[in-house]
Coordinates of C-alpha atoms in Angstrom, one line a residue:
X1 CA -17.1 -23.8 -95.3
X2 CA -17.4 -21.7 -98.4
X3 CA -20.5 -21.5 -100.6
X4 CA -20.0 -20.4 -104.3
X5 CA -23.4 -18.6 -105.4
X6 CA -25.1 -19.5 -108.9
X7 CA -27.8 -18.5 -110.4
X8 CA -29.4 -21.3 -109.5
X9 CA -29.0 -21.1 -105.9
X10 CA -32.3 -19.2 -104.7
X11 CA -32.3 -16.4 -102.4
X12 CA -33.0 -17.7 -99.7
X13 CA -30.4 -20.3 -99.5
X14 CA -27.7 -18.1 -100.2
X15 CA -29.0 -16.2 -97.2
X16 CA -28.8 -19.1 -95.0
X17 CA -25.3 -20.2 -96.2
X18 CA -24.0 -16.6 -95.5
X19 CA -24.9 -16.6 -92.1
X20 CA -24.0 -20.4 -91.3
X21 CA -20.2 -19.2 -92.9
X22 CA -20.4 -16.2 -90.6
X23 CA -21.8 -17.8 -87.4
X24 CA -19.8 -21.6 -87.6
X25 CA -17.8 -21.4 -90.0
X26 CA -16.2 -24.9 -89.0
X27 CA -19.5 -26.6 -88.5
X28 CA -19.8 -29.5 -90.2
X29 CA -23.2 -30.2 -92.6
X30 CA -24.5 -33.0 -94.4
X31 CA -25.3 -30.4 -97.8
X32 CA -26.8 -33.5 -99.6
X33 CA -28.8 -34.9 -96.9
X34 CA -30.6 -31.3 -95.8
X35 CA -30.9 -30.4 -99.1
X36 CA -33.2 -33.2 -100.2
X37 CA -34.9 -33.1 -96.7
X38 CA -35.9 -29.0 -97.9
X39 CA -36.8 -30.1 -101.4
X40 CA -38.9 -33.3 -100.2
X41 CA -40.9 -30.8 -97.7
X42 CA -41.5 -27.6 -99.9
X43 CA -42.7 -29.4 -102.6
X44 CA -44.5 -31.5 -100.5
X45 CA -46.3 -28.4 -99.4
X46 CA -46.8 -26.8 -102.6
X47 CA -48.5 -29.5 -103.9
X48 CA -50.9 -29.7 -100.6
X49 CA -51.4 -26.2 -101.2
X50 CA -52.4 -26.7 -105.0
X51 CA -54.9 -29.3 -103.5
X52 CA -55.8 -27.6 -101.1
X53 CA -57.1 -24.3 -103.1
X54 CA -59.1 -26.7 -105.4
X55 CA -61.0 -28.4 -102.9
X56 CA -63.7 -25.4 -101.7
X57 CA -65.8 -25.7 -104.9
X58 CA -66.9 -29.2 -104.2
X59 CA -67.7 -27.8 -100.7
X60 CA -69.4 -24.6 -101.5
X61 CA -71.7 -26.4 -103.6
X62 CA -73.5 -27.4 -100.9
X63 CA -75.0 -23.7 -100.0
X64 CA -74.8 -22.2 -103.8
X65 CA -78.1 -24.6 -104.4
X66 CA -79.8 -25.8 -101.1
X67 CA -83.7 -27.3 -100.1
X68 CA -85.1 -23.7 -98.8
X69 CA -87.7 -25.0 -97.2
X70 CA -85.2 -26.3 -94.4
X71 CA -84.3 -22.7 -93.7
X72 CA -85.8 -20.0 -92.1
X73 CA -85.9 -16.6 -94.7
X74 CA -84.3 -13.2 -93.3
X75 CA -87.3 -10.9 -91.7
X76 CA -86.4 -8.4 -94.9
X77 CA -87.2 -10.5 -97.2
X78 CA -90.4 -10.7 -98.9
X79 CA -91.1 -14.5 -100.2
X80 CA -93.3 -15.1 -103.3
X81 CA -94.2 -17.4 -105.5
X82 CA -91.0 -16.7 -107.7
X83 CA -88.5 -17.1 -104.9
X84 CA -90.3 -19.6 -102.9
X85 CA -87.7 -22.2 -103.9
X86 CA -84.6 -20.7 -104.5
X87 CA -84.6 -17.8 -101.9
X88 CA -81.1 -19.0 -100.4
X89 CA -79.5 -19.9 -103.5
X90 CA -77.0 -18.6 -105.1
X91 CA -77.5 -17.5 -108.7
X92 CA -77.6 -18.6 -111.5
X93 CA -77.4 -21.7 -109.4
X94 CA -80.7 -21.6 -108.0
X95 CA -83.3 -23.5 -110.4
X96 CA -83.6 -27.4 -111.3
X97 CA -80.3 -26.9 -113.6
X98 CA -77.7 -26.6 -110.8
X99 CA -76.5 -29.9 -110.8
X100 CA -75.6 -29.3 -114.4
X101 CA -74.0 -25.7 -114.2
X102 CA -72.4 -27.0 -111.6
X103 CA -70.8 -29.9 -113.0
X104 CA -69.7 -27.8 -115.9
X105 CA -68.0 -25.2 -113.5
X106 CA -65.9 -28.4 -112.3
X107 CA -65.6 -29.6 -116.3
X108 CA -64.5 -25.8 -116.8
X109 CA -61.6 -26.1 -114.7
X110 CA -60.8 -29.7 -115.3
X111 CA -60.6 -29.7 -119.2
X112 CA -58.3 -26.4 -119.2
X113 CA -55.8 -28.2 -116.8
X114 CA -56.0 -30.9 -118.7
X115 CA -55.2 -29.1 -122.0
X116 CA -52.9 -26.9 -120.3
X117 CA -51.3 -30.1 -118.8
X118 CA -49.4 -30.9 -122.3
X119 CA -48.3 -27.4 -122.3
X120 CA -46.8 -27.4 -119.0
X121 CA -44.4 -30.2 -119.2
X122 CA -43.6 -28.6 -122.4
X123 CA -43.0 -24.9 -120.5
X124 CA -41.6 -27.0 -117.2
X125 CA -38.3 -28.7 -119.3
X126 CA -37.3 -25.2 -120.7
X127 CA -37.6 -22.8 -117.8
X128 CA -36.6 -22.4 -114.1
X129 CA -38.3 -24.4 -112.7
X130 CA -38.6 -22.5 -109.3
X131 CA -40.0 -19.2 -111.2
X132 CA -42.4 -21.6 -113.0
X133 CA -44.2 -23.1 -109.9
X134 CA -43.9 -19.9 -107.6
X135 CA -45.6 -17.9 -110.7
X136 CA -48.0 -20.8 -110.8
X137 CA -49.0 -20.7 -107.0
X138 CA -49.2 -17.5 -106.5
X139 CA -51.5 -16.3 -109.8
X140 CA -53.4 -19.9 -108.1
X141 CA -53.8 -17.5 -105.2
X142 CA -55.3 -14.5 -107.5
X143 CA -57.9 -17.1 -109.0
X144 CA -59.2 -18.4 -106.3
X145 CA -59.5 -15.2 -104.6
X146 CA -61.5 -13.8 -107.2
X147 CA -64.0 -17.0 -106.7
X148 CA -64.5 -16.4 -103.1
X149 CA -65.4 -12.5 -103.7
X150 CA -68.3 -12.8 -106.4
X151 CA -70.2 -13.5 -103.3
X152 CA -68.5 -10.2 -101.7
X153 CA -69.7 -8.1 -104.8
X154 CA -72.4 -10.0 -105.1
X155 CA -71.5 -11.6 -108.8
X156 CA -74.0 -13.8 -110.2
X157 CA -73.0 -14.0 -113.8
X158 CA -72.2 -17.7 -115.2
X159 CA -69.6 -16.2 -117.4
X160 CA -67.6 -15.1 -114.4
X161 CA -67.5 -18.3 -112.7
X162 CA -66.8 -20.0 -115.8
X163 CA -63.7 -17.6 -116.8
X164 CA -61.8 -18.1 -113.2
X165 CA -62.4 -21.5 -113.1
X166 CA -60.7 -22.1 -116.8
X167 CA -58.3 -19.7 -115.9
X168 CA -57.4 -21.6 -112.9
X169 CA -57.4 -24.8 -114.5
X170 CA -54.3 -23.2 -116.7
X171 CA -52.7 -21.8 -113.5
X172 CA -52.8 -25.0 -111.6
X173 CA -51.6 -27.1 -114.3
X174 CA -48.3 -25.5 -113.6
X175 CA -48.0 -28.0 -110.3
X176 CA -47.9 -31.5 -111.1
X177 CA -45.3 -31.2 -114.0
X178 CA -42.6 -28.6 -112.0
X179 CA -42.8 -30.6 -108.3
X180 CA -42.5 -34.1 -109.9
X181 CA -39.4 -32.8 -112.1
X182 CA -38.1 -31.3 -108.9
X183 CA -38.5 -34.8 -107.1
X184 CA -37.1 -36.6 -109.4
X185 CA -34.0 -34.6 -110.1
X186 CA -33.3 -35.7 -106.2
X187 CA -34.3 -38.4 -105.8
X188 CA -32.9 -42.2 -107.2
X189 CA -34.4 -45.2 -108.2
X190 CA -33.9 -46.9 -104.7
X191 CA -37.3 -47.0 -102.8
X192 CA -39.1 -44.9 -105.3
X193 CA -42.3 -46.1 -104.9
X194 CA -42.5 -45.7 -101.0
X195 CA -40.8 -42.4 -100.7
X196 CA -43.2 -41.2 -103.9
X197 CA -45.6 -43.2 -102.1
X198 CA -45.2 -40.7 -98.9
X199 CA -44.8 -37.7 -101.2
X200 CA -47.8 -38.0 -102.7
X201 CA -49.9 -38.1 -99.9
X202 CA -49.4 -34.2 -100.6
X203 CA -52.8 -34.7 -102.7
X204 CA -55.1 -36.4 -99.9
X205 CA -53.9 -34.2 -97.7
X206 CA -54.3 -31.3 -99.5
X207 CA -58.0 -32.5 -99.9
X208 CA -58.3 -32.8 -96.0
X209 CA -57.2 -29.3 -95.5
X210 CA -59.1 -27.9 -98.6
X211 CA -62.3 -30.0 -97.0
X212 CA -61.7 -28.3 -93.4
X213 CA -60.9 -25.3 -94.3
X214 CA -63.9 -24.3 -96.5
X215 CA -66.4 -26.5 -94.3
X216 CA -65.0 -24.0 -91.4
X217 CA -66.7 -20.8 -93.7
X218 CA -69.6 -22.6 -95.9
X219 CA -72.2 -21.8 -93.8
X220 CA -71.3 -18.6 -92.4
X221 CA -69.6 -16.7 -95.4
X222 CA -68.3 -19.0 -98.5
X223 CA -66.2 -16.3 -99.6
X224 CA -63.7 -17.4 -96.9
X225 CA -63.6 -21.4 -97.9
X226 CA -62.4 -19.3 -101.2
X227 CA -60.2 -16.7 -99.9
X228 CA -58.6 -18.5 -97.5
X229 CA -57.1 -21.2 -99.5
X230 CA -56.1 -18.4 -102.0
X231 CA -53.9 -16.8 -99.6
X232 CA -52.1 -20.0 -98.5
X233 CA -51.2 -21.1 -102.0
X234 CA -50.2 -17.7 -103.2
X235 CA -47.5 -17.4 -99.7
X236 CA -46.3 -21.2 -100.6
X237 CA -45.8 -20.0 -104.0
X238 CA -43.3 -17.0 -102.3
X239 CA -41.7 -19.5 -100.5
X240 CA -40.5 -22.0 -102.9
X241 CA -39.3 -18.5 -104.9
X242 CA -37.0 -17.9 -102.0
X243 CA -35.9 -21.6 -100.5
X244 CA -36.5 -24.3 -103.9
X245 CA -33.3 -25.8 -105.0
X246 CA -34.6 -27.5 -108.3
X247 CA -31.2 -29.5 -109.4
X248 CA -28.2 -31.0 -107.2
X249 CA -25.7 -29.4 -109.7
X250 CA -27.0 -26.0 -109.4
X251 CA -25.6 -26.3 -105.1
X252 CA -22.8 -28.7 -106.4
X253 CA -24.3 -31.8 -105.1
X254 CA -23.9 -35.1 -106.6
X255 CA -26.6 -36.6 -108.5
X256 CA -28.6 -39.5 -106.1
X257 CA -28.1 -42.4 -108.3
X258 CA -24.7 -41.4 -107.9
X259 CA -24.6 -41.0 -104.3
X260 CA -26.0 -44.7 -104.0
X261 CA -23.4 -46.2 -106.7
X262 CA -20.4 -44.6 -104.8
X263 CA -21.9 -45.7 -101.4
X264 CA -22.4 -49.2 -102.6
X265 CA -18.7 -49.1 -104.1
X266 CA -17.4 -48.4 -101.1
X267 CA -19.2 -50.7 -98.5
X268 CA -18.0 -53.3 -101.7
X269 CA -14.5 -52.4 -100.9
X270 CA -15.1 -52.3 -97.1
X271 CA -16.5 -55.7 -97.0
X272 CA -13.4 -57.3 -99.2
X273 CA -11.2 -55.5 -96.6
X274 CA -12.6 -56.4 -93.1
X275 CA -14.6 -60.2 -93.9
X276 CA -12.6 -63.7 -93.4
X277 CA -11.5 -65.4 -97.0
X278 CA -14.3 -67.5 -97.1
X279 CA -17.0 -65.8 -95.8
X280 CA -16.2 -62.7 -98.4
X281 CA -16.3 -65.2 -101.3
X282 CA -19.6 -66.2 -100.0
X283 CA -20.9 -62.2 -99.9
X284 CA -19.4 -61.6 -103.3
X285 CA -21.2 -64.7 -104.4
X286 CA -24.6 -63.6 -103.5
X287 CA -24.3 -60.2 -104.6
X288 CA -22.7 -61.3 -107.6
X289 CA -25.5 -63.4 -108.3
X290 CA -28.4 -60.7 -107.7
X291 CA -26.1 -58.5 -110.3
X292 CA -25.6 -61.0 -113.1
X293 CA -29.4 -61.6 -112.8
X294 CA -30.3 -57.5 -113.2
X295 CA -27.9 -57.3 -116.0
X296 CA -29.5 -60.3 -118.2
X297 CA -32.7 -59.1 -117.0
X298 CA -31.8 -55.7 -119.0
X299 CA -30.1 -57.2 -121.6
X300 CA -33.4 -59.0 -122.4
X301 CA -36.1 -55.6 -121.6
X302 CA -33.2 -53.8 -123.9
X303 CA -33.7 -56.2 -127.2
X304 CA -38.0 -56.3 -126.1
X305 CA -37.8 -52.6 -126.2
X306 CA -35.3 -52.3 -129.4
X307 CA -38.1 -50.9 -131.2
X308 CA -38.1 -47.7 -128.8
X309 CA -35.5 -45.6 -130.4
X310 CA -33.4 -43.5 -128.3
X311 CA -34.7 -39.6 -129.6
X312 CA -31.3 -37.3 -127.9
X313 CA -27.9 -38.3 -126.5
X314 CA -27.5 -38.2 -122.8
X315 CA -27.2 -33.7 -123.4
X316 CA -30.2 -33.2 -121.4
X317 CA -31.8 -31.6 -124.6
X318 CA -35.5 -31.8 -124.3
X319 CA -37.7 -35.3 -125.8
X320 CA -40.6 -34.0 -127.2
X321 CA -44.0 -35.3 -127.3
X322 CA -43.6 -37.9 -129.7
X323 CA -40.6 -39.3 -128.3
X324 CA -42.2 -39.4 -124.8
X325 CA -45.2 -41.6 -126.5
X326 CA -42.6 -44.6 -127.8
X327 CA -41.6 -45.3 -124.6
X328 CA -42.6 -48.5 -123.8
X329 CA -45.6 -47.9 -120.9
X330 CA -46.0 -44.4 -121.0
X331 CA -49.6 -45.2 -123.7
X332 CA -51.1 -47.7 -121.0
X333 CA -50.7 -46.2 -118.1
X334 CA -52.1 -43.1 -119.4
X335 CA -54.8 -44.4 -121.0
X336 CA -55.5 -46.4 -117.4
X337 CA -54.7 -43.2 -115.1
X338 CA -57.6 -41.6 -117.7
X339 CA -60.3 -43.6 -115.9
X340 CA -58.6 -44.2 -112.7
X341 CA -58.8 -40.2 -112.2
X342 CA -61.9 -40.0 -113.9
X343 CA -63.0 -42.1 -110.8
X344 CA -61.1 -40.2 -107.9
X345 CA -61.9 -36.7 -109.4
X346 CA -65.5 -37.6 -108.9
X347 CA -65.1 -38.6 -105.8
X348 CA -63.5 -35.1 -104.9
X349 CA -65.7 -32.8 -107.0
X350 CA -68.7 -34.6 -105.6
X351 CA -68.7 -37.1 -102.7
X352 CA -69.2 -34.0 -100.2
X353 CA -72.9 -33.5 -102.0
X354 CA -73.4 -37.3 -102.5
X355 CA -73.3 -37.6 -98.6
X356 CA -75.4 -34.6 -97.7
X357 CA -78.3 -36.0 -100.3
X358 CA -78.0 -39.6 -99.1
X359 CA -77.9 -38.8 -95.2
X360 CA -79.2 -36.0 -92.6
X361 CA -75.4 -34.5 -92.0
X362 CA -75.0 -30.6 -92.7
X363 CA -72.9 -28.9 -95.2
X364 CA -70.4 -28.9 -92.8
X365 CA -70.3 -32.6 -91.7
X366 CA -70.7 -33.9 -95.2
X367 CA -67.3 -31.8 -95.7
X368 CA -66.0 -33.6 -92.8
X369 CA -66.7 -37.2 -93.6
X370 CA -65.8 -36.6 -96.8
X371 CA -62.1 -36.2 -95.9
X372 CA -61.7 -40.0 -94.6
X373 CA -62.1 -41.0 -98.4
X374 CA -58.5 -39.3 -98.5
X375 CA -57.3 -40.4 -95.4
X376 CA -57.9 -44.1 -97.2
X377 CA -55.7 -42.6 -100.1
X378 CA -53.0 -41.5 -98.0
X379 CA -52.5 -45.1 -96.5
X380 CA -53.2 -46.6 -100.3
X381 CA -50.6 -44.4 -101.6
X382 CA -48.1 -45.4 -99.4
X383 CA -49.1 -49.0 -99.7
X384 CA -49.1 -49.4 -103.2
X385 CA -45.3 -47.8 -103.3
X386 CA -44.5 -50.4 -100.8
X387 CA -46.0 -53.2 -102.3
X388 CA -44.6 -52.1 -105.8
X389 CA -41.1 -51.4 -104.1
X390 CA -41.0 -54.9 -103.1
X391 CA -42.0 -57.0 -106.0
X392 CA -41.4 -54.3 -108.6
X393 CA -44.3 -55.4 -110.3
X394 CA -46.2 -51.3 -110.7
X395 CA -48.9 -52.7 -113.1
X396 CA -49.8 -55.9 -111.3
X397 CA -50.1 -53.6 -107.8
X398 CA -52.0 -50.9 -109.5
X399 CA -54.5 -54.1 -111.0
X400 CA -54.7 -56.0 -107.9
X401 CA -55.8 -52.4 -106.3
X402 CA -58.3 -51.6 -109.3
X403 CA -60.1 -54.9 -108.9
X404 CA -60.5 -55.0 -105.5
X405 CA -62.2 -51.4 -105.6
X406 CA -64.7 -52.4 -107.5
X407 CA -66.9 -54.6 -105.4
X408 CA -65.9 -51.9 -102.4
X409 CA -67.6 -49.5 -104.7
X410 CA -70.6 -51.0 -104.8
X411 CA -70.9 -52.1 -101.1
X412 CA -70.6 -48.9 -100.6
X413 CA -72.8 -47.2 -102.7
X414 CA -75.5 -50.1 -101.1
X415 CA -74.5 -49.8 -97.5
X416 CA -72.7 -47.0 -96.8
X417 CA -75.6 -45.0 -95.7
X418 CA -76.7 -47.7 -93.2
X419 CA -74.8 -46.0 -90.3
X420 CA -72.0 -43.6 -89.5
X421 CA -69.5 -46.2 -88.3
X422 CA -70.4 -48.1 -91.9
X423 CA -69.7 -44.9 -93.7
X424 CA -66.9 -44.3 -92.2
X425 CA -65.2 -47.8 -92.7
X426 CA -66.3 -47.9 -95.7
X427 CA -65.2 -44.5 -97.2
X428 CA -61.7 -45.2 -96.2
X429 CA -61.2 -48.7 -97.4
X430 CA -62.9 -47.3 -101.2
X431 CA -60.0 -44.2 -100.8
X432 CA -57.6 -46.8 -100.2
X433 CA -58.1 -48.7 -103.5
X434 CA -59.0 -45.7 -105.4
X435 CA -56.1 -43.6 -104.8
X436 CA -54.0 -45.8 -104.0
X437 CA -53.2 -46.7 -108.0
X438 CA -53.9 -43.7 -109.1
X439 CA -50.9 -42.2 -106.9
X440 CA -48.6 -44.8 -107.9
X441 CA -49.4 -44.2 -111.9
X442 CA -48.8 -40.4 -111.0
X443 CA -45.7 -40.4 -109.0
X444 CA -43.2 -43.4 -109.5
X445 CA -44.5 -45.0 -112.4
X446 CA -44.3 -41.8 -114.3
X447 CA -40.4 -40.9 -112.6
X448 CA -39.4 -44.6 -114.0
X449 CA -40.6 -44.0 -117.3
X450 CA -38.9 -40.7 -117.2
X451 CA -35.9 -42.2 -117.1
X452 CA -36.3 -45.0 -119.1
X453 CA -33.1 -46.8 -120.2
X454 CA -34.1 -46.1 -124.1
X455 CA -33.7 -42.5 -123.3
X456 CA -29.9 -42.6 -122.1
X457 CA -30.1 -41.2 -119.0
X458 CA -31.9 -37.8 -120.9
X459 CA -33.0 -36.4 -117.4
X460 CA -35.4 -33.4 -119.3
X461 CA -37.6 -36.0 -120.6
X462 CA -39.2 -36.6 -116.8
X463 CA -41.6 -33.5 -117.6
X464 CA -42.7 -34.4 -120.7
X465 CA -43.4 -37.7 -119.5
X466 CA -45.2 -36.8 -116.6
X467 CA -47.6 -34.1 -118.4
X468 CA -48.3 -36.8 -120.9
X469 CA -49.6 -39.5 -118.3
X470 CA -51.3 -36.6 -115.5
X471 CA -52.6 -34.6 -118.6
X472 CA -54.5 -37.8 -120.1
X473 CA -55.6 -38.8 -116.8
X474 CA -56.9 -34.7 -115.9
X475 CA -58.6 -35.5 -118.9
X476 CA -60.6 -38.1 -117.2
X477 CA -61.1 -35.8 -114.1
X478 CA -62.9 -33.6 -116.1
X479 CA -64.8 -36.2 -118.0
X480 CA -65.9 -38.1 -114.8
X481 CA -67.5 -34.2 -112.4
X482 CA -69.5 -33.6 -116.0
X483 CA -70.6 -36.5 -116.3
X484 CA -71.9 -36.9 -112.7
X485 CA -73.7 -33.6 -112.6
X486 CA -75.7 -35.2 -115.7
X487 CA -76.1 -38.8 -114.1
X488 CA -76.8 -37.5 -110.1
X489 CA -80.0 -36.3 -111.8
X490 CA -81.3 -40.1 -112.7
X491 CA -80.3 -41.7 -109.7
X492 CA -76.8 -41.7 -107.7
X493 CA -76.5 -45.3 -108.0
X494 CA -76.3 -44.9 -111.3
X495 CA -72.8 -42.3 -110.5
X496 CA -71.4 -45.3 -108.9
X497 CA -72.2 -47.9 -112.2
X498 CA -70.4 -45.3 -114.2
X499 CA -67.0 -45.1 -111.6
X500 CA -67.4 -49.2 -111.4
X501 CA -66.9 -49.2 -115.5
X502 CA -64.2 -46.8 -115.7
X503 CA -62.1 -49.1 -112.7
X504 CA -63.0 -52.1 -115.2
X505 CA -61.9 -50.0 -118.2
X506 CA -58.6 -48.9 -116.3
X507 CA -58.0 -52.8 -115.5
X508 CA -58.2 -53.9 -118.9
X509 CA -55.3 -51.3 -120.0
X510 CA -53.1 -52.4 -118.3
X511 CA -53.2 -56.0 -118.9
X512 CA -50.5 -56.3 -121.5
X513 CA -48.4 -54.7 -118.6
X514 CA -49.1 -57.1 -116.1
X515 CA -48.8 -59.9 -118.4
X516 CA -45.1 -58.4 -119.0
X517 CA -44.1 -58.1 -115.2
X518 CA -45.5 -61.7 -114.7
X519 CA -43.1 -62.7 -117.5
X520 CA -40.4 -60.8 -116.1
X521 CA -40.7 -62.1 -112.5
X522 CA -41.0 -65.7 -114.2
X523 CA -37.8 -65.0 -116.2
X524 CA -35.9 -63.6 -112.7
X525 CA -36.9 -67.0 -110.9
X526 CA -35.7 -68.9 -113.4
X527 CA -32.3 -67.4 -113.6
X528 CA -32.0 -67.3 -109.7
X529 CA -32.7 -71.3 -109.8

């Protein structure tokens, strides 16, 4: 076997090739098939690790403002009046503000990766991509780092902590756009939503990890739930450099929609060949059936949709904003994902603190439990791709989800400190519901629009698309952390009213969507019978 480098072909996999051509030189390899297992794992892991370096603040907030008076002051420190309070505080988080300064710390970061978001998809369909996520992890790395050692150099200026976290927010909002683009480019239409549905357990995960990992350090030294996560994402970001093969035509591999056509051509021929008279007739009836169906089906989306106008020919040149916005879908779902991640930021930036307040677990534990709200997103995630695999009906899963987690909200919110067991039950089954829509709007909703049939196959337009919907919904997620740290202050039920309205608010979005999928799936019955 000969490999033909490229300048697409990263260092690291030209390594690899080189010595496989050296060592076994006859050996036979499935390119295609290892090739999208590396890309499926290293973004994947990226993305865990962009989680998973975002996750500490929501941990550390615990310790940077803290109830002194159920701690026991160093012997060398001299207590007074003034520092009575806020002896083990943190500045300038110590005084009845925190909540506040807190929540716009988390609003600091979340608006810039909103705004940044745009930008990004913009940046992410005219560069390499595999420069433009390892730059992105690794100055990650640098911003985090610089968190966790204010506490080192003892760093108590609002300012500083406001800078890194904007700083990150631009940084990290080189992620979403580059690994779904990557994904996308390797992945067909067939099973989207389940395998985006695994993939994008990357995020819950991520949140696990983050949780663990700065839960190990909070009460010891929070510099490490900081530095820690720093170094992981900035040593991912090295690794994708060397190992990320961001198209199939850059290692002359065939495009996956392809690879399924040619597949399903020959089985076609294969079955013709090998099957009795009769029986093949029968086959070629069925499947013939199923096809004339999907073909009037697209005839019928394709005059619905005729208003959409198709903004490049099929040259890969890039869509542009305004294009992106006429696709049919891509202004509801990202108007829906705004409040659907308002509600699941919140629930990251804050649910660690919310438990802590609202039960006698430490820092630590708190950070703990707080992870099973993800493990719930992991098997919601999954779930919804299923469920939306099967029917093909995105909106009307994402609804049915929506809906159901608002009541769970609320029994939660009334119940869930009532025990362990009950908090645990119940923090899984509200991640469930929660992330499970917003993972499907992120992942496979946005890769369908991306390739939309009104864009003629214009592959660039995946990472405009994406940015538009994930940069409307970070929006949200920065809305929802700033608006808790202002609420929290009256009364945390009154958090979960807010998060209950925004799931209502999400629902009603996408209605003109689910009334279309209903429609469709009434038109497909009626042409199968």
């Amino acid at each position: 076997m000969t490999f033909q480098t490229n300048d697409g072909v990263p260092v690291g996999i030209s390594l690899i090739w080189k010595v496989s051509d050296s060592c076994c030189p006859r050996a036979f390899v499935n390119r295609t098939f290892w090739y999208r297992a590396s890309v499926f794992i290293l973004t994947y892991a990226g993305y865990t690790c962009y989680h998973l370096s975002r996750k500490p603040i929501s941990v550390v907030k615990n310790v940077l403002n803290q109830n002194c008076s159920d701690y026991n002051p160093p012997p060398d420190l001299i207590i007074n009046a003034t520092n009575k309070d806020n002896w083990c505080d943190w500045a300038p988080f110590g005084d009845k503000n925190a909540a506040t300064l807190l929540g716009a710390l988390d609003s600091a970061y979340l608006f810039s990766y909103a705004a940044s978001m745009f930008l990004s998809g913009f940046l992410a369909e005219r560069t390499n991509l595999r420069y433009f996520l390892a730059l992105g992890m690794i100055t990650s790395g640098l911003f985090t780092y610089l968190f966790g050692i204010a506490k080192s150099y003892g760093i108590h200026y609002m300012w500083y902590f406001t800078l890194i976290q904007i700083l990150s927010g631009v940084v990290q909002s080189t992620g979403w756009p580059g690994v779904v683009t990557v994904i996308g480019n390797w992945f067909g239409r067939r099973k989207r939503g389940i395998i985006f549905g695994l993939w994008n357990s990357h995020t819950s995960l991520g949140n696990i990890l983050g949780s663990l990992i700065a839960g190990e350090y909070v009460e010891g030294d929070w510099s490490l739930s900081f530095i820690v996560p720093g170094v992981l994402i900035a040593g991912m970001g090295f690794v994708i450099f060397l190992f990320l093969v961001v198209r199939p035509v850059d290692v002359d591999c065939p495009l996956p929609d392809q690879v399924s056509s040619e597949r399903s051509v020959s089985q076609g021929y294969e079955r013709v060949s090998t099957e009795e008279p009769q029986d093949g007739f029968m086959s070629y009836e069925a499947d013939n059936t199923e096809s004339v169906i999907d073909e009037e089906l697209t005839r019928r989306l394709q005059r619905e949709d005729s208003q959409v106008t198709s903004c490049h020919s099929p040259s890969e040149k890039p869509i542009g904003f305004i294009g992106a916005l006429q696709i049919p879908g891509v202004v509801e779902y990202s108007l829906s994902l705004f409040f659907a991640k308002l509600v699941s930021y919140t629930f990251l930036y804050w649910l660690p603190l919310y438990i802590k307040s609202s039960t006698t677990l430490s820092p630590a534990e708190s950070a703990q439990l707080s992870t099973l709200f993800d493990v719930g997103g992991i098997a919601g995630a999954i779930v919804a791709g299923g469920i939306s695999d099967y029917s093909g009906m995105s909106a009307t899963t994402c609804a049915g989800m929506l809906s159901l987690a608002i009541p769970m909200m609320f029994v939660y919110e009334d119940c869930g400190t009532g025990g362990y067991v009950t908090n645990v039950v119940l923090l899984i089954v509200v991640g469930f519901l929660v992330n499970g829509p917003y993972a499907l709007i992120t992942t496979a909703v946005s890769a369908d629009l991306g390739t939309h049939h009104s864009l003629e196959d214009n592959a660039k337009a995946l990472a405009t698309v994406s940015a538009i919907i994930d940069g409307t919904g970070s929006i949200g997620a920065a809305v929802g952390p700033l608006l808790a740290g202002v609420v929290s202050i009256v009364g945390w039920q009154y958090v979960f009213y807010m998060l209950m309205t925004a799931n209502v608010l999400a629902l009603l979005f996408l209605t003109r969507l689910v009334k279309r999928e209903i429609h469709i799936s009434r038109l497909r019955w009626l042409l199968l019978f």
